[in-house]
Amino acid sequence: MNVEQYHIFKIAGQSYIYCVYYKQLYMLSQQEFDQISVDPSLAHKYINAAKSSVDNTDSNEPIISNRKGLFLCVTSNCNARCVYCFADHGSYGKDIKNMDLDTAKKAIDVFIDNLSDDADAFINFFGGEPLLAFNTVKESYYYAISKPLKRNQKLSFRIVTNATLLTSEIIDFIAEHDIGIGISLDGGKYIQDLQRPLANGKSSFDEAIKFMPDLLSKIPYANARGTYFTFDYPLVDIYPELFDVGFKIVDVPPDL
């Protein structure tokens, strides 16, 4: 491990080592901090020891949760050409098409019919860009809420969108039916347009924020979910850029 792959620093008297490649942060003792300061080659030793300590605390018992989710990929079409897209611009390497309603209904049937008696369940409308198949989103929602639930079962809904196709009608539907919404926005205009260009050449930032005042006035806790990909652009600048748009909740994990 060379010097460029980690940083050591102190905050409020506590020493830390940050492993850049793995985006992991560990506490150090004062002695460890002093030794690494003198001999940087020891950083690898202390990171491995810290990782081993964390790994050994994990229980071998399976984690059982009543939180269950169904991700409905309602379309493999997308109007963006994000430079880091894991889904091959929405298509996942397959033919571009929308999910037919019959398939969506069958998926919902299998999901809801097999929930435990006290399941806390959610359905997430995904893509591609799901607003390109918003009719499927609406009809799937109506079908899902028509399914009877057991007394202790809960069912909520969420949609993840790049926001460039939002309209007042879509926002009203999402707000009226209490559907959670996550906005894929990587930061201000510069970094957003650099990392998430639109296929039609327009500014994805300008298109995404057109209806943002309307959205955030009706759904104040819609969250911005960015991706930190251009690592020479300061992450510390991205959060204020997204807060300036009006978001109260912002999450920008690194692209790994």
PDB file of N, CA, C and O in Angstrom, residues 108-156:
ATOM      1  N   ILE A 108     -46.341  -9.021  -9.141  1.00  0.00           N
ATOM      2  CA  ILE A 108     -46.978  -8.521  -7.920  1.00  0.00           C
ATOM      3  C   ILE A 108     -47.715  -9.657  -7.201  1.00  0.00           C
ATOM      4  O   ILE A 108     -47.672  -9.766  -5.971  1.00  0.00           O
ATOM      5  N   ASP A 109     -48.371 -10.511  -7.972  1.00  0.00           N
ATOM      6  CA  ASP A 109     -49.056 -11.663  -7.379  1.00  0.00           C
ATOM      7  C   ASP A 109     -48.078 -12.544  -6.601  1.00  0.00           C
ATOM      8  O   ASP A 109     -48.327 -12.914  -5.444  1.00  0.00           O
ATOM      9  N   VAL A 110     -46.990 -12.904  -7.251  1.00  0.00           N
ATOM     10  CA  VAL A 110     -46.002 -13.784  -6.608  1.00  0.00           C
ATOM     11  C   VAL A 110     -45.444 -13.114  -5.361  1.00  0.00           C
ATOM     12  O   VAL A 110     -45.278 -13.747  -4.305  1.00  0.00           O
ATOM     13  N   PHE A 111     -45.164 -11.822  -5.462  1.00  0.00           N
ATOM     14  CA  PHE A 111     -44.573 -11.093  -4.342  1.00  0.00           C
ATOM     15  C   PHE A 111     -45.523 -11.017  -3.146  1.00  0.00           C
ATOM     16  O   PHE A 111     -45.184 -11.441  -2.037  1.00  0.00           O
ATOM     17  N   ILE A 112     -46.718 -10.507  -3.367  1.00  0.00           N
ATOM     18  CA  ILE A 112     -47.651 -10.302  -2.254  1.00  0.00           C
ATOM     19  C   ILE A 112     -48.172 -11.622  -1.699  1.00  0.00           C
ATOM     20  O   ILE A 112     -48.316 -11.788  -0.485  1.00  0.00           O
ATOM     21  N   ASP A 113     -48.439 -12.577  -2.587  1.00  0.00           N
ATOM     22  CA  ASP A 113     -49.002 -13.853  -2.131  1.00  0.00           C
ATOM     23  C   ASP A 113     -48.029 -14.648  -1.272  1.00  0.00           C
ATOM     24  O   ASP A 113     -48.444 -15.565  -0.547  1.00  0.00           O
ATOM     25  N   ASN A 114     -46.740 -14.312  -1.334  1.00  0.00           N
ATOM     26  CA  ASN A 114     -45.749 -15.065  -0.577  1.00  0.00           C
ATOM     27  C   ASN A 114     -45.139 -14.270   0.585  1.00  0.00           C
ATOM     28  O   ASN A 114     -44.132 -14.678   1.159  1.00  0.00           O
ATOM     29  N   LEU A 115     -45.759 -13.147   0.934  1.00  0.00           N
ATOM     30  CA  LEU A 115     -45.278 -12.372   2.074  1.00  0.00           C
ATOM     31  C   LEU A 115     -45.636 -13.062   3.380  1.00  0.00           C
ATOM     32  O   LEU A 115     -46.673 -13.713   3.497  1.00  0.00           O
ATOM     33  N   SER A 116     -44.798 -12.875   4.378  1.00  0.00           N
ATOM     34  CA  SER A 116     -45.114 -13.387   5.711  1.00  0.00           C
ATOM     35  C   SER A 116     -46.256 -12.572   6.312  1.00  0.00           C
ATOM     36  O   SER A 116     -46.591 -11.482   5.832  1.00  0.00           O
ATOM     37  N   ASP A 117     -46.839 -13.083   7.378  1.00  0.00           N
ATOM     38  CA  ASP A 117     -48.041 -12.464   7.948  1.00  0.00           C
ATOM     39  C   ASP A 117     -47.795 -11.049   8.462  1.00  0.00           C
ATOM     40  O   ASP A 117     -48.724 -10.242   8.538  1.00  0.00           O
ATOM     41  N   ASP A 118     -46.548 -10.753   8.845  1.00  0.00           N
ATOM     42  CA  ASP A 118     -46.247  -9.434   9.403  1.00  0.00           C
ATOM     43  C   ASP A 118     -45.212  -8.683   8.556  1.00  0.00           C
ATOM     44  O   ASP A 118     -44.453  -7.861   9.063  1.00  0.00           O
ATOM     45  N   ALA A 119     -45.196  -8.955   7.250  1.00  0.00           N
ATOM     46  CA  ALA A 119     -44.177  -8.372   6.374  1.00  0.00           C
ATOM     47  C   ALA A 119     -44.374  -6.863   6.207  1.00  0.00           C
ATOM     48  O   ALA A 119     -45.492  -6.365   6.097  1.00  0.00           O
ATOM     49  N   ASP A 120     -43.265  -6.150   6.212  1.00  0.00           N
ATOM     50  CA  ASP A 120     -43.224  -4.734   5.878  1.00  0.00           C
ATOM     51  C   ASP A 120     -42.660  -4.665   4.461  1.00  0.00           C
ATOM     52  O   ASP A 120     -41.455  -4.747   4.259  1.00  0.00           O
ATOM     53  N   ALA A 121     -43.534  -4.545   3.464  1.00  0.00           N
ATOM     54  CA  ALA A 121     -43.137  -4.734   2.070  1.00  0.00           C
ATOM     55  C   ALA A 121     -43.183  -3.428   1.280  1.00  0.00           C
ATOM     56  O   ALA A 121     -43.905  -2.493   1.623  1.00  0.00           O
ATOM     57  N   PHE A 122     -42.389  -3.389   0.222  1.00  0.00           N
ATOM     58  CA  PHE A 122     -42.426  -2.234  -0.667  1.00  0.00           C
ATOM     59  C   PHE A 122     -42.261  -2.692  -2.111  1.00  0.00           C
ATOM     60  O   PHE A 122     -41.656  -3.736  -2.389  1.00  0.00           O
ATOM     61  N   ILE A 123     -42.811  -1.903  -3.014  1.00  0.00           N
ATOM     62  CA  ILE A 123     -42.619  -2.113  -4.453  1.00  0.00           C
ATOM     63  C   ILE A 123     -41.921  -0.880  -5.000  1.00  0.00           C
ATOM     64  O   ILE A 123     -42.375   0.248  -4.804  1.00  0.00           O
ATOM     65  N   ASN A 124     -40.792  -1.105  -5.669  1.00  0.00           N
ATOM     66  CA  ASN A 124     -39.986  -0.022  -6.206  1.00  0.00           C
ATOM     67  C   ASN A 124     -40.076  -0.041  -7.729  1.00  0.00           C
ATOM     68  O   ASN A 124     -39.742  -1.043  -8.362  1.00  0.00           O
ATOM     69  N   PHE A 125     -40.550   1.046  -8.305  1.00  0.00           N
ATOM     70  CA  PHE A 125     -40.629   1.163  -9.768  1.00  0.00           C
ATOM     71  C   PHE A 125     -39.298   1.675 -10.279  1.00  0.00           C
ATOM     72  O   PHE A 125     -38.829   2.748  -9.895  1.00  0.00           O
ATOM     73  N   PHE A 126     -38.707   0.894 -11.184  1.00  0.00           N
ATOM     74  CA  PHE A 126     -37.314   1.087 -11.563  1.00  0.00           C
ATOM     75  C   PHE A 126     -37.192   1.020 -13.078  1.00  0.00           C
ATOM     76  O   PHE A 126     -38.166   0.789 -13.781  1.00  0.00           O
ATOM     77  N   GLY A 127     -35.994   1.218 -13.594  1.00  0.00           N
ATOM     78  CA  GLY A 127     -35.772   1.147 -15.024  1.00  0.00           C
ATOM     79  C   GLY A 127     -34.342   0.750 -15.333  1.00  0.00           C
ATOM     80  O   GLY A 127     -33.674   0.155 -14.500  1.00  0.00           O
ATOM     81  N   GLY A 128     -33.849   1.238 -16.489  1.00  0.00           N
ATOM     82  CA  GLY A 128     -34.268   2.333 -17.326  1.00  0.00           C
ATOM     83  C   GLY A 128     -34.772   3.543 -16.570  1.00  0.00           C
ATOM     84  O   GLY A 128     -34.527   3.753 -15.419  1.00  0.00           O
ATOM     85  N   GLU A 129     -35.500   4.343 -17.296  1.00  0.00           N
ATOM     86  CA  GLU A 129     -36.166   5.514 -16.714  1.00  0.00           C
ATOM     87  C   GLU A 129     -37.646   5.197 -16.622  1.00  0.00           C
ATOM     88  O   GLU A 129     -38.349   5.166 -17.637  1.00  0.00           O
ATOM     89  N   PRO A 130     -38.157   4.931 -15.411  1.00  0.00           N
ATOM     90  CA  PRO A 130     -39.532   4.440 -15.265  1.00  0.00           C
ATOM     91  C   PRO A 130     -40.601   5.416 -15.744  1.00  0.00           C
ATOM     92  O   PRO A 130     -41.713   4.984 -16.072  1.00  0.00           O
ATOM     93  N   LEU A 131     -40.291   6.710 -15.817  1.00  0.00           N
ATOM     94  CA  LEU A 131     -41.302   7.649 -16.301  1.00  0.00           C
ATOM     95  C   LEU A 131     -41.571   7.492 -17.795  1.00  0.00           C
ATOM     96  O   LEU A 131     -42.571   8.000 -18.300  1.00  0.00           O
ATOM     97  N   LEU A 132     -40.705   6.753 -18.498  1.00  0.00           N
ATOM     98  CA  LEU A 132     -40.973   6.427 -19.900  1.00  0.00           C
ATOM     99  C   LEU A 132     -42.072   5.372 -20.017  1.00  0.00           C
ATOM    100  O   LEU A 132     -42.581   5.134 -21.110  1.00  0.00           O
ATOM    101  N   ALA A 133     -42.410   4.753 -18.904  1.00  0.00           N
ATOM    102  CA  ALA A 133     -43.498   3.757 -18.887  1.00  0.00           C
ATOM    103  C   ALA A 133     -44.428   4.078 -17.727  1.00  0.00           C
ATOM    104  O   ALA A 133     -44.818   3.191 -16.960  1.00  0.00           O
ATOM    105  N   PHE A 134     -44.796   5.352 -17.607  1.00  0.00           N
ATOM    106  CA  PHE A 134     -45.544   5.761 -16.421  1.00  0.00           C
ATOM    107  C   PHE A 134     -46.934   5.137 -16.366  1.00  0.00           C
ATOM    108  O   PHE A 134     -47.471   4.916 -15.273  1.00  0.00           O
ATOM    109  N   ASN A 135     -47.520   4.832 -17.508  1.00  0.00           N
ATOM    110  CA  ASN A 135     -48.820   4.171 -17.482  1.00  0.00           C
ATOM    111  C   ASN A 135     -48.718   2.801 -16.808  1.00  0.00           C
ATOM    112  O   ASN A 135     -49.618   2.402 -16.055  1.00  0.00           O
ATOM    113  N   THR A 136     -47.634   2.082 -17.065  1.00  0.00           N
ATOM    114  CA  THR A 136     -47.413   0.798 -16.399  1.00  0.00           C
ATOM    115  C   THR A 136     -47.237   0.988 -14.901  1.00  0.00           C
ATOM    116  O   THR A 136     -47.722   0.181 -14.093  1.00  0.00           O
ATOM    117  N   VAL A 137     -46.535   2.062 -14.526  1.00  0.00           N
ATOM    118  CA  VAL A 137     -46.374   2.376 -13.104  1.00  0.00           C
ATOM    119  C   VAL A 137     -47.746   2.576 -12.458  1.00  0.00           C
ATOM    120  O   VAL A 137     -48.056   1.991 -11.410  1.00  0.00           O
ATOM    121  N   LYS A 138     -48.581   3.405 -13.076  1.00  0.00           N
ATOM    122  CA  LYS A 138     -49.904   3.694 -12.511  1.00  0.00           C
ATOM    123  C   LYS A 138     -50.762   2.439 -12.403  1.00  0.00           C
ATOM    124  O   LYS A 138     -51.357   2.160 -11.350  1.00  0.00           O
ATOM    125  N   GLU A 139     -50.846   1.675 -13.498  1.00  0.00           N
ATOM    126  CA  GLU A 139     -51.707   0.503 -13.489  1.00  0.00           C
ATOM    127  C   GLU A 139     -51.189  -0.574 -12.529  1.00  0.00           C
ATOM    128  O   GLU A 139     -51.975  -1.287 -11.896  1.00  0.00           O
ATOM    129  N   SER A 140     -49.867  -0.674 -12.403  1.00  0.00           N
ATOM    130  CA  SER A 140     -49.286  -1.631 -11.454  1.00  0.00           C
ATOM    131  C   SER A 140     -49.607  -1.213 -10.023  1.00  0.00           C
ATOM    132  O   SER A 140     -49.896  -2.061  -9.161  1.00  0.00           O
ATOM    133  N   TYR A 141     -49.535   0.078  -9.774  1.00  0.00           N
ATOM    134  CA  TYR A 141     -49.884   0.586  -8.440  1.00  0.00           C
ATOM    135  C   TYR A 141     -51.336   0.242  -8.100  1.00  0.00           C
ATOM    136  O   TYR A 141     -51.618  -0.292  -7.013  1.00  0.00           O
ATOM    137  N   TYR A 142     -52.250   0.564  -9.017  1.00  0.00           N
ATOM    138  CA  TYR A 142     -53.668   0.305  -8.757  1.00  0.00           C
ATOM    139  C   TYR A 142     -53.927  -1.189  -8.558  1.00  0.00           C
ATOM    140  O   TYR A 142     -54.749  -1.579  -7.710  1.00  0.00           O
ATOM    141  N   TYR A 143     -53.225  -2.009  -9.325  1.00  0.00           N
ATOM    142  CA  TYR A 143     -53.415  -3.455  -9.169  1.00  0.00           C
ATOM    143  C   TYR A 143     -52.906  -3.922  -7.813  1.00  0.00           C
ATOM    144  O   TYR A 143     -53.567  -4.716  -7.120  1.00  0.00           O
ATOM    145  N   ALA A 144     -51.738  -3.414  -7.408  1.00  0.00           N
ATOM    146  CA  ALA A 144     -51.141  -3.853  -6.144  1.00  0.00           C
ATOM    147  C   ALA A 144     -52.018  -3.481  -4.956  1.00  0.00           C
ATOM    148  O   ALA A 144     -52.198  -4.291  -4.030  1.00  0.00           O
ATOM    149  N   ILE A 145     -52.603  -2.284  -4.969  1.00  0.00           N
ATOM    150  CA  ILE A 145     -53.419  -1.887  -3.817  1.00  0.00           C
ATOM    151  C   ILE A 145     -54.785  -2.586  -3.813  1.00  0.00           C
ATOM    152  O   ILE A 145     -55.496  -2.542  -2.820  1.00  0.00           O
ATOM    153  N   SER A 146     -55.127  -3.208  -4.941  1.00  0.00           N
ATOM    154  CA  SER A 146     -56.379  -3.970  -4.978  1.00  0.00           C
ATOM    155  C   SER A 146     -56.214  -5.355  -4.346  1.00  0.00           C
ATOM    156  O   SER A 146     -57.205  -6.022  -4.055  1.00  0.00           O
ATOM    157  N   LYS A 147     -54.969  -5.757  -4.139  1.00  0.00           N
ATOM    158  CA  LYS A 147     -54.712  -7.067  -3.546  1.00  0.00           C
ATOM    159  C   LYS A 147     -54.941  -7.001  -2.036  1.00  0.00           C
ATOM    160  O   LYS A 147     -54.434  -6.102  -1.365  1.00  0.00           O
ATOM    161  N   PRO A 148     -55.694  -7.916  -1.476  1.00  0.00           N
ATOM    162  CA  PRO A 148     -55.934  -7.886  -0.025  1.00  0.00           C
ATOM    163  C   PRO A 148     -54.659  -8.226   0.751  1.00  0.00           C
ATOM    164  O   PRO A 148     -53.897  -9.118   0.369  1.00  0.00           O
ATOM    165  N   LEU A 149     -54.438  -7.493   1.836  1.00  0.00           N
ATOM    166  CA  LEU A 149     -53.308  -7.750   2.717  1.00  0.00           C
ATOM    167  C   LEU A 149     -53.810  -8.311   4.039  1.00  0.00           C
ATOM    168  O   LEU A 149     -54.939  -8.026   4.467  1.00  0.00           O
ATOM    169  N   LYS A 150     -52.977  -9.081   4.694  1.00  0.00           N
ATOM    170  CA  LYS A 150     -53.309  -9.558   6.027  1.00  0.00           C
ATOM    171  C   LYS A 150     -53.174  -8.405   7.022  1.00  0.00           C
ATOM    172  O   LYS A 150     -52.543  -7.388   6.737  1.00  0.00           O
ATOM    173  N   ARG A 151     -53.748  -8.580   8.189  1.00  0.00           N
ATOM    174  CA  ARG A 151     -53.911  -7.469   9.121  1.00  0.00           C
ATOM    175  C   ARG A 151     -52.592  -6.768   9.448  1.00  0.00           C
ATOM    176  O   ARG A 151     -52.537  -5.539   9.530  1.00  0.00           O
ATOM    177  N   ASN A 152     -51.526  -7.532   9.629  1.00  0.00           N
ATOM    178  CA  ASN A 152     -50.259  -6.944  10.059  1.00  0.00           C
ATOM    179  C   ASN A 152     -49.288  -6.681   8.902  1.00  0.00           C
ATOM    180  O   ASN A 152     -48.139  -6.309   9.137  1.00  0.00           O
ATOM    181  N   GLN A 153     -49.739  -6.881   7.684  1.00  0.00           N
ATOM    182  CA  GLN A 153     -48.873  -6.608   6.541  1.00  0.00           C
ATOM    183  C   GLN A 153     -48.954  -5.130   6.147  1.00  0.00           C
ATOM    184  O   GLN A 153     -49.995  -4.496   6.252  1.00  0.00           O
ATOM    185  N   LYS A 154     -47.826  -4.620   5.707  1.00  0.00           N
ATOM    186  CA  LYS A 154     -47.752  -3.242   5.227  1.00  0.00           C
ATOM    187  C   LYS A 154     -47.185  -3.248   3.812  1.00  0.00           C
ATOM    188  O   LYS A 154     -46.318  -4.062   3.482  1.00  0.00           O
ATOM    189  N   LEU A 155     -47.656  -2.325   2.986  1.00  0.00           N
ATOM    190  CA  LEU A 155     -47.170  -2.233   1.617  1.00  0.00           C
ATOM    191  C   LEU A 155     -47.011  -0.762   1.249  1.00  0.00           C
ATOM    192  O   LEU A 155     -47.957   0.016   1.336  1.00  0.00           O
ATOM    193  N   SER A 156     -45.810  -0.405   0.858  1.00  0.00           N
ATOM    194  CA  SER A 156     -45.536   0.959   0.420  1.00  0.00           C
ATOM    195  C   SER A 156     -44.929   0.927  -0.982  1.00  0.00           C
ATOM    196  O   SER A 156     -44.601  -0.147  -1.513  1.00  0.00           O
TER     197      SER A 156
END
